[in-house]
Tab-separated table of C-alpha atoms in Angstrom:
chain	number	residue	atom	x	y	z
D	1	UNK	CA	14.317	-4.499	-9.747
D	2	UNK	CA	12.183	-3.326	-12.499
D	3	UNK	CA	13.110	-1.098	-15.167
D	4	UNK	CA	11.330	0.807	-17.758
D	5	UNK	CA	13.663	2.680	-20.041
D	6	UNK	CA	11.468	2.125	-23.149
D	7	UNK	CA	7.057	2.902	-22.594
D	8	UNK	CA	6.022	2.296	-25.961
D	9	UNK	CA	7.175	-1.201	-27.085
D	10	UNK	CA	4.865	-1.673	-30.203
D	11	UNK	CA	3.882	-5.608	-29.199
D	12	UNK	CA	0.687	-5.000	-27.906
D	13	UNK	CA	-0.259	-3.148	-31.420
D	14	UNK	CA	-1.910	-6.594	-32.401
D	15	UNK	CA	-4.485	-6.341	-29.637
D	16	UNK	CA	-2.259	-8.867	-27.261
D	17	UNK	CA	-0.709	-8.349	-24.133
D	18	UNK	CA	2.188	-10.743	-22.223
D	19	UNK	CA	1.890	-11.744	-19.066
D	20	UNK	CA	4.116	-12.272	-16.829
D	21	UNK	CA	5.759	-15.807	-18.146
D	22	UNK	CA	5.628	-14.631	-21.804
D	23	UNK	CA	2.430	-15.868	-22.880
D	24	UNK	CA	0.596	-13.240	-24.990
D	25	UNK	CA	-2.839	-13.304	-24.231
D	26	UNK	CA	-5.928	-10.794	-25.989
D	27	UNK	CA	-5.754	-7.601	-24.160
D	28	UNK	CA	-9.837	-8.352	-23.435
D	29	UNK	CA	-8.498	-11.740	-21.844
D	30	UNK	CA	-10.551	-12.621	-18.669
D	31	UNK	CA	-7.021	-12.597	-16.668
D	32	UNK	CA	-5.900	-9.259	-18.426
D	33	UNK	CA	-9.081	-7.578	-17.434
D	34	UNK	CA	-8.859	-9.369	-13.500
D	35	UNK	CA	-5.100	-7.531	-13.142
D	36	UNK	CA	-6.443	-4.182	-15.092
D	37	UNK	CA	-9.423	-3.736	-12.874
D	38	UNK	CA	-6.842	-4.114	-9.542
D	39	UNK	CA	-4.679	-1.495	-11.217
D	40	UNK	CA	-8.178	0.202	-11.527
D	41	UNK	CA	-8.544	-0.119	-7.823
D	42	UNK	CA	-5.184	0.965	-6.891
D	43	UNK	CA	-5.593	4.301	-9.203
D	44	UNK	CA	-8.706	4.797	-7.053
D	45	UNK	CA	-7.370	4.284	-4.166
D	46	UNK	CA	-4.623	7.161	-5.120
D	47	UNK	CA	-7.324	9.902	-5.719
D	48	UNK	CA	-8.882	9.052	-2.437
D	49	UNK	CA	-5.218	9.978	-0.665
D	50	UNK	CA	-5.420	13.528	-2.270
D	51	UNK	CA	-8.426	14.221	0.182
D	52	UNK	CA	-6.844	13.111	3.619
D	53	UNK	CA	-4.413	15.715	4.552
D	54	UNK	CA	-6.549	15.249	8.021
D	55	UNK	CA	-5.592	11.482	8.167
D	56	UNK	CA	-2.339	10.416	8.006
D	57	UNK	CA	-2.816	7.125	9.844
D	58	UNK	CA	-5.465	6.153	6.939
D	59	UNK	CA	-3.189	7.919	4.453
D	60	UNK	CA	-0.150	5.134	5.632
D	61	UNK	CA	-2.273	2.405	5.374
D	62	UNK	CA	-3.999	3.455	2.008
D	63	UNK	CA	-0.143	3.710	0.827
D	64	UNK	CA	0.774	0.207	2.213
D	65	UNK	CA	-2.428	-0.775	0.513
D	66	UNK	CA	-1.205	0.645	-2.855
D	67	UNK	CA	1.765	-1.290	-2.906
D	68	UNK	CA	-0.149	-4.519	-1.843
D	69	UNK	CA	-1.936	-3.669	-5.079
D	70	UNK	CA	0.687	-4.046	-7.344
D	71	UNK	CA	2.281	-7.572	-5.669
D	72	UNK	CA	-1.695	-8.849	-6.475
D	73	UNK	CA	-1.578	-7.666	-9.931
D	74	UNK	CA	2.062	-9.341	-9.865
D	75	UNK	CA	0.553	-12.788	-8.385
D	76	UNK	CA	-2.201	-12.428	-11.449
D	77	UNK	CA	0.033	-11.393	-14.197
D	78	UNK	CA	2.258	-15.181	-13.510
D	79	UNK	CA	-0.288	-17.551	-12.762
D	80	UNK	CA	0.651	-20.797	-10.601
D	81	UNK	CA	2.004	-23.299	-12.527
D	82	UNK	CA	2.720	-26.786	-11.191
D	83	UNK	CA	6.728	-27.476	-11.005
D	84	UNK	CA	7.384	-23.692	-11.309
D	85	UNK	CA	9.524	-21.555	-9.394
D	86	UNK	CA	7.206	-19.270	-6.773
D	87	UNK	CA	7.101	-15.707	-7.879
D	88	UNK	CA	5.857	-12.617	-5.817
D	89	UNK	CA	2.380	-13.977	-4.054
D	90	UNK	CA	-0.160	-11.983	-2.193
D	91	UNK	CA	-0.277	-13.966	1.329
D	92	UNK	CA	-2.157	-14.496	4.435
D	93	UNK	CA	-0.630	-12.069	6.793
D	94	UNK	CA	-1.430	-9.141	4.209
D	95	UNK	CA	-5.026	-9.950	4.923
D	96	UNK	CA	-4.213	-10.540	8.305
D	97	UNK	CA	-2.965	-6.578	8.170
D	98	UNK	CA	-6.061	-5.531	6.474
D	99	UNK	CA	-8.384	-7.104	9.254
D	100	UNK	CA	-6.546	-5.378	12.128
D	101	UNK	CA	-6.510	-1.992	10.280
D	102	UNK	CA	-10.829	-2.417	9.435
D	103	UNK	CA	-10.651	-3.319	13.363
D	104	UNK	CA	-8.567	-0.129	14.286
D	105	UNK	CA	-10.494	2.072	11.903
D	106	UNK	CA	-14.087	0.463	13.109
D	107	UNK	CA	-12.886	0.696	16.659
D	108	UNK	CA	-14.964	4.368	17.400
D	109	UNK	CA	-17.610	4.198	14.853
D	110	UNK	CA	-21.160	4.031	16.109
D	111	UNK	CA	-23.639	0.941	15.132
D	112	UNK	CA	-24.834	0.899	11.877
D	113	UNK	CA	-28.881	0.807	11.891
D	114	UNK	CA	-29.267	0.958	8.148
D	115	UNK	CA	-27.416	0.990	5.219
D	116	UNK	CA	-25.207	3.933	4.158
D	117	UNK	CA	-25.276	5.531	0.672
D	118	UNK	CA	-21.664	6.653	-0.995
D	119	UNK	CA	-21.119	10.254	-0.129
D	120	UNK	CA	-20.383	12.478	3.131
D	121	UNK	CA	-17.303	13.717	2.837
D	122	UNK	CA	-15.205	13.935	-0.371
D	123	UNK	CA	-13.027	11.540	1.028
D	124	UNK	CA	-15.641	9.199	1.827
D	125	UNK	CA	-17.232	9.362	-1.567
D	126	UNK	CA	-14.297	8.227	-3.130
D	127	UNK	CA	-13.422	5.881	-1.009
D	128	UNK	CA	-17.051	4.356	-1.619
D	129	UNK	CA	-15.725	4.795	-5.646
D	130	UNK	CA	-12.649	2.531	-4.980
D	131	UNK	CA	-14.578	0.192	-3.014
D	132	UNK	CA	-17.145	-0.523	-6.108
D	133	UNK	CA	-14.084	-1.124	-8.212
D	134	UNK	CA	-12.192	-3.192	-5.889
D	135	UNK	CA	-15.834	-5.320	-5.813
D	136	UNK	CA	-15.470	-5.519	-9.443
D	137	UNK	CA	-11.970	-6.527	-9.647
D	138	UNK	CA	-12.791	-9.139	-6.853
D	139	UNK	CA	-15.573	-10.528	-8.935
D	140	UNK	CA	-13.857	-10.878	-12.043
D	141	UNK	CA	-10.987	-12.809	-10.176
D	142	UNK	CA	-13.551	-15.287	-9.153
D	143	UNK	CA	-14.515	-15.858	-12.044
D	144	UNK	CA	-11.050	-16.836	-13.620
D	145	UNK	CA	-10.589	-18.714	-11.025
D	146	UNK	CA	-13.578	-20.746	-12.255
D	147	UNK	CA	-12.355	-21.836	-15.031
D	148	UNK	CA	-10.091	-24.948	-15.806
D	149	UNK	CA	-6.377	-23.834	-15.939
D	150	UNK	CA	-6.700	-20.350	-14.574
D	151	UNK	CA	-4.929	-20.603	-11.032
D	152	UNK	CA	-5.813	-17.630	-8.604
D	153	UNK	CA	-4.572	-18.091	-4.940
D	154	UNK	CA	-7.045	-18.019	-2.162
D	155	UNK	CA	-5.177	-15.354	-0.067
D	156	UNK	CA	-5.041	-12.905	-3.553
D	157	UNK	CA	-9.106	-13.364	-3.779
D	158	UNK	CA	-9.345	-13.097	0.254
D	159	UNK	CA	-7.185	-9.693	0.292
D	160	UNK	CA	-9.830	-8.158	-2.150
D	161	UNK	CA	-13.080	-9.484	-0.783
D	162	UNK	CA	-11.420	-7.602	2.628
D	163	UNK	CA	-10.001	-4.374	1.121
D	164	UNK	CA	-13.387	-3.816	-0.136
D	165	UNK	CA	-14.373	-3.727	3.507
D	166	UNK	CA	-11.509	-1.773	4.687
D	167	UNK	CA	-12.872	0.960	2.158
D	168	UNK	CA	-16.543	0.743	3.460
D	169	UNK	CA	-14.849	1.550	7.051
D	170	UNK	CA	-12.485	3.754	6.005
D	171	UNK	CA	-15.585	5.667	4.499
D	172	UNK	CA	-17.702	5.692	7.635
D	173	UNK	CA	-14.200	6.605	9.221
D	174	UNK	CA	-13.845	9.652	7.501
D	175	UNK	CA	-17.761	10.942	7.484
D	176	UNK	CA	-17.504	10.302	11.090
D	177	UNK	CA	-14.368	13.637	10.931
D	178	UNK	CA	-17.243	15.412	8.984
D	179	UNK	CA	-20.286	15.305	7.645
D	180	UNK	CA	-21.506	11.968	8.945
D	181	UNK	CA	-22.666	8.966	6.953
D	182	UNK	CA	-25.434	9.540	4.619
D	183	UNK	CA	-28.151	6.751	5.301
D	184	UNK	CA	-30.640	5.232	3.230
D	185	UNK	CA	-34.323	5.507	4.096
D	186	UNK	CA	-36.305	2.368	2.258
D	187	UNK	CA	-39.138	3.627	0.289
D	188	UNK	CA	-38.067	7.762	0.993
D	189	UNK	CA	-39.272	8.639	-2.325
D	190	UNK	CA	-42.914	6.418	-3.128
């Protein structure tokens, strides 16, 4: 259980931040900036729900999403260590979840025949908005993973790579209620 009786603690006043072993690490630390960015995402995410009063199923999954969220930023604030107890891990069958709901929400949609441009609906647009930060978050956890002693689990980097997808969907999902997807026409404006 988590508690937070006290907000302001004064340690990070020195530009450092602890993770979740202890370690205090540069707020701008690679890591830091991987579990920010999610928390980024998952703020997103939360603006997007104020726009689907229409959608509850997508407004349950976006919530289950949300909480998948913070065990990710969990599973990057305590990184792997060898002979350490397991803490809370993103795993396969949360990306598992993902796929069937971008198969459930996909299931109606017409082909796409080009590519679509954020916007439609004001869900949709923010929905494209959380799925450009999700892509960001996803990048920059590829890139810690790349470096020597930075452990990221595959299933944590797999569940971004698809929520990013589920938002594209979810997008074309919800111009699909309104407005339709707005596509983009190479070479419109020469």
């Amino acid at each position: 259980m988590v508690v937070l009786n006290r907000i302001y603690t004064r340690t990070g006043d020195d530009g450092t931040t602890a993770l979740g072993t202890g370690e205090r690490r540069p707020k701008y630390d690679l890591r830091v900036g991987a579990y920010g960015t999610v928390d980024e995402t998952n703020a997103a995410i939360g603006v997007v729900r104020l726009h689907l009063s229409g959608a509850p199923d997508l407004d349950g999954m976006l919530g289950r999403i949300q909480n998948d969220l913070f065990d990710l930023g969990a599973d990057l604030a305590v990184p792997q260590r060898e002979g350490k107890a397991e803490r809370l891990r993103v795993v396969s069958s949360q990306v598992v979840r993902l796929e069937n709901d971008i198969d459930s929400l996909n299931a109606g949609l017409p082909d796409l025949t080009s590519f679509v441009l954020p916007g439609g609906t004001p869900a949709a647009a923010y929905l494209h908005s959380a799925r450009t930060v999700c892509r960001r978050a996803e990048r920059m956890m590829v890139e810690l993973a790349a470096q020597p002693g930075e452990p990221v689990s595959d299933a944590a980097v797999r569940y971004m790579n698809r929520l990013s997808d589920f938002l594209f969907v979810a997008s074309r999902f919800m111009n699909a209620k309104g407005a339709g997807d707005v596509l983009w026409v190479p070479g419109q404006n020469r």
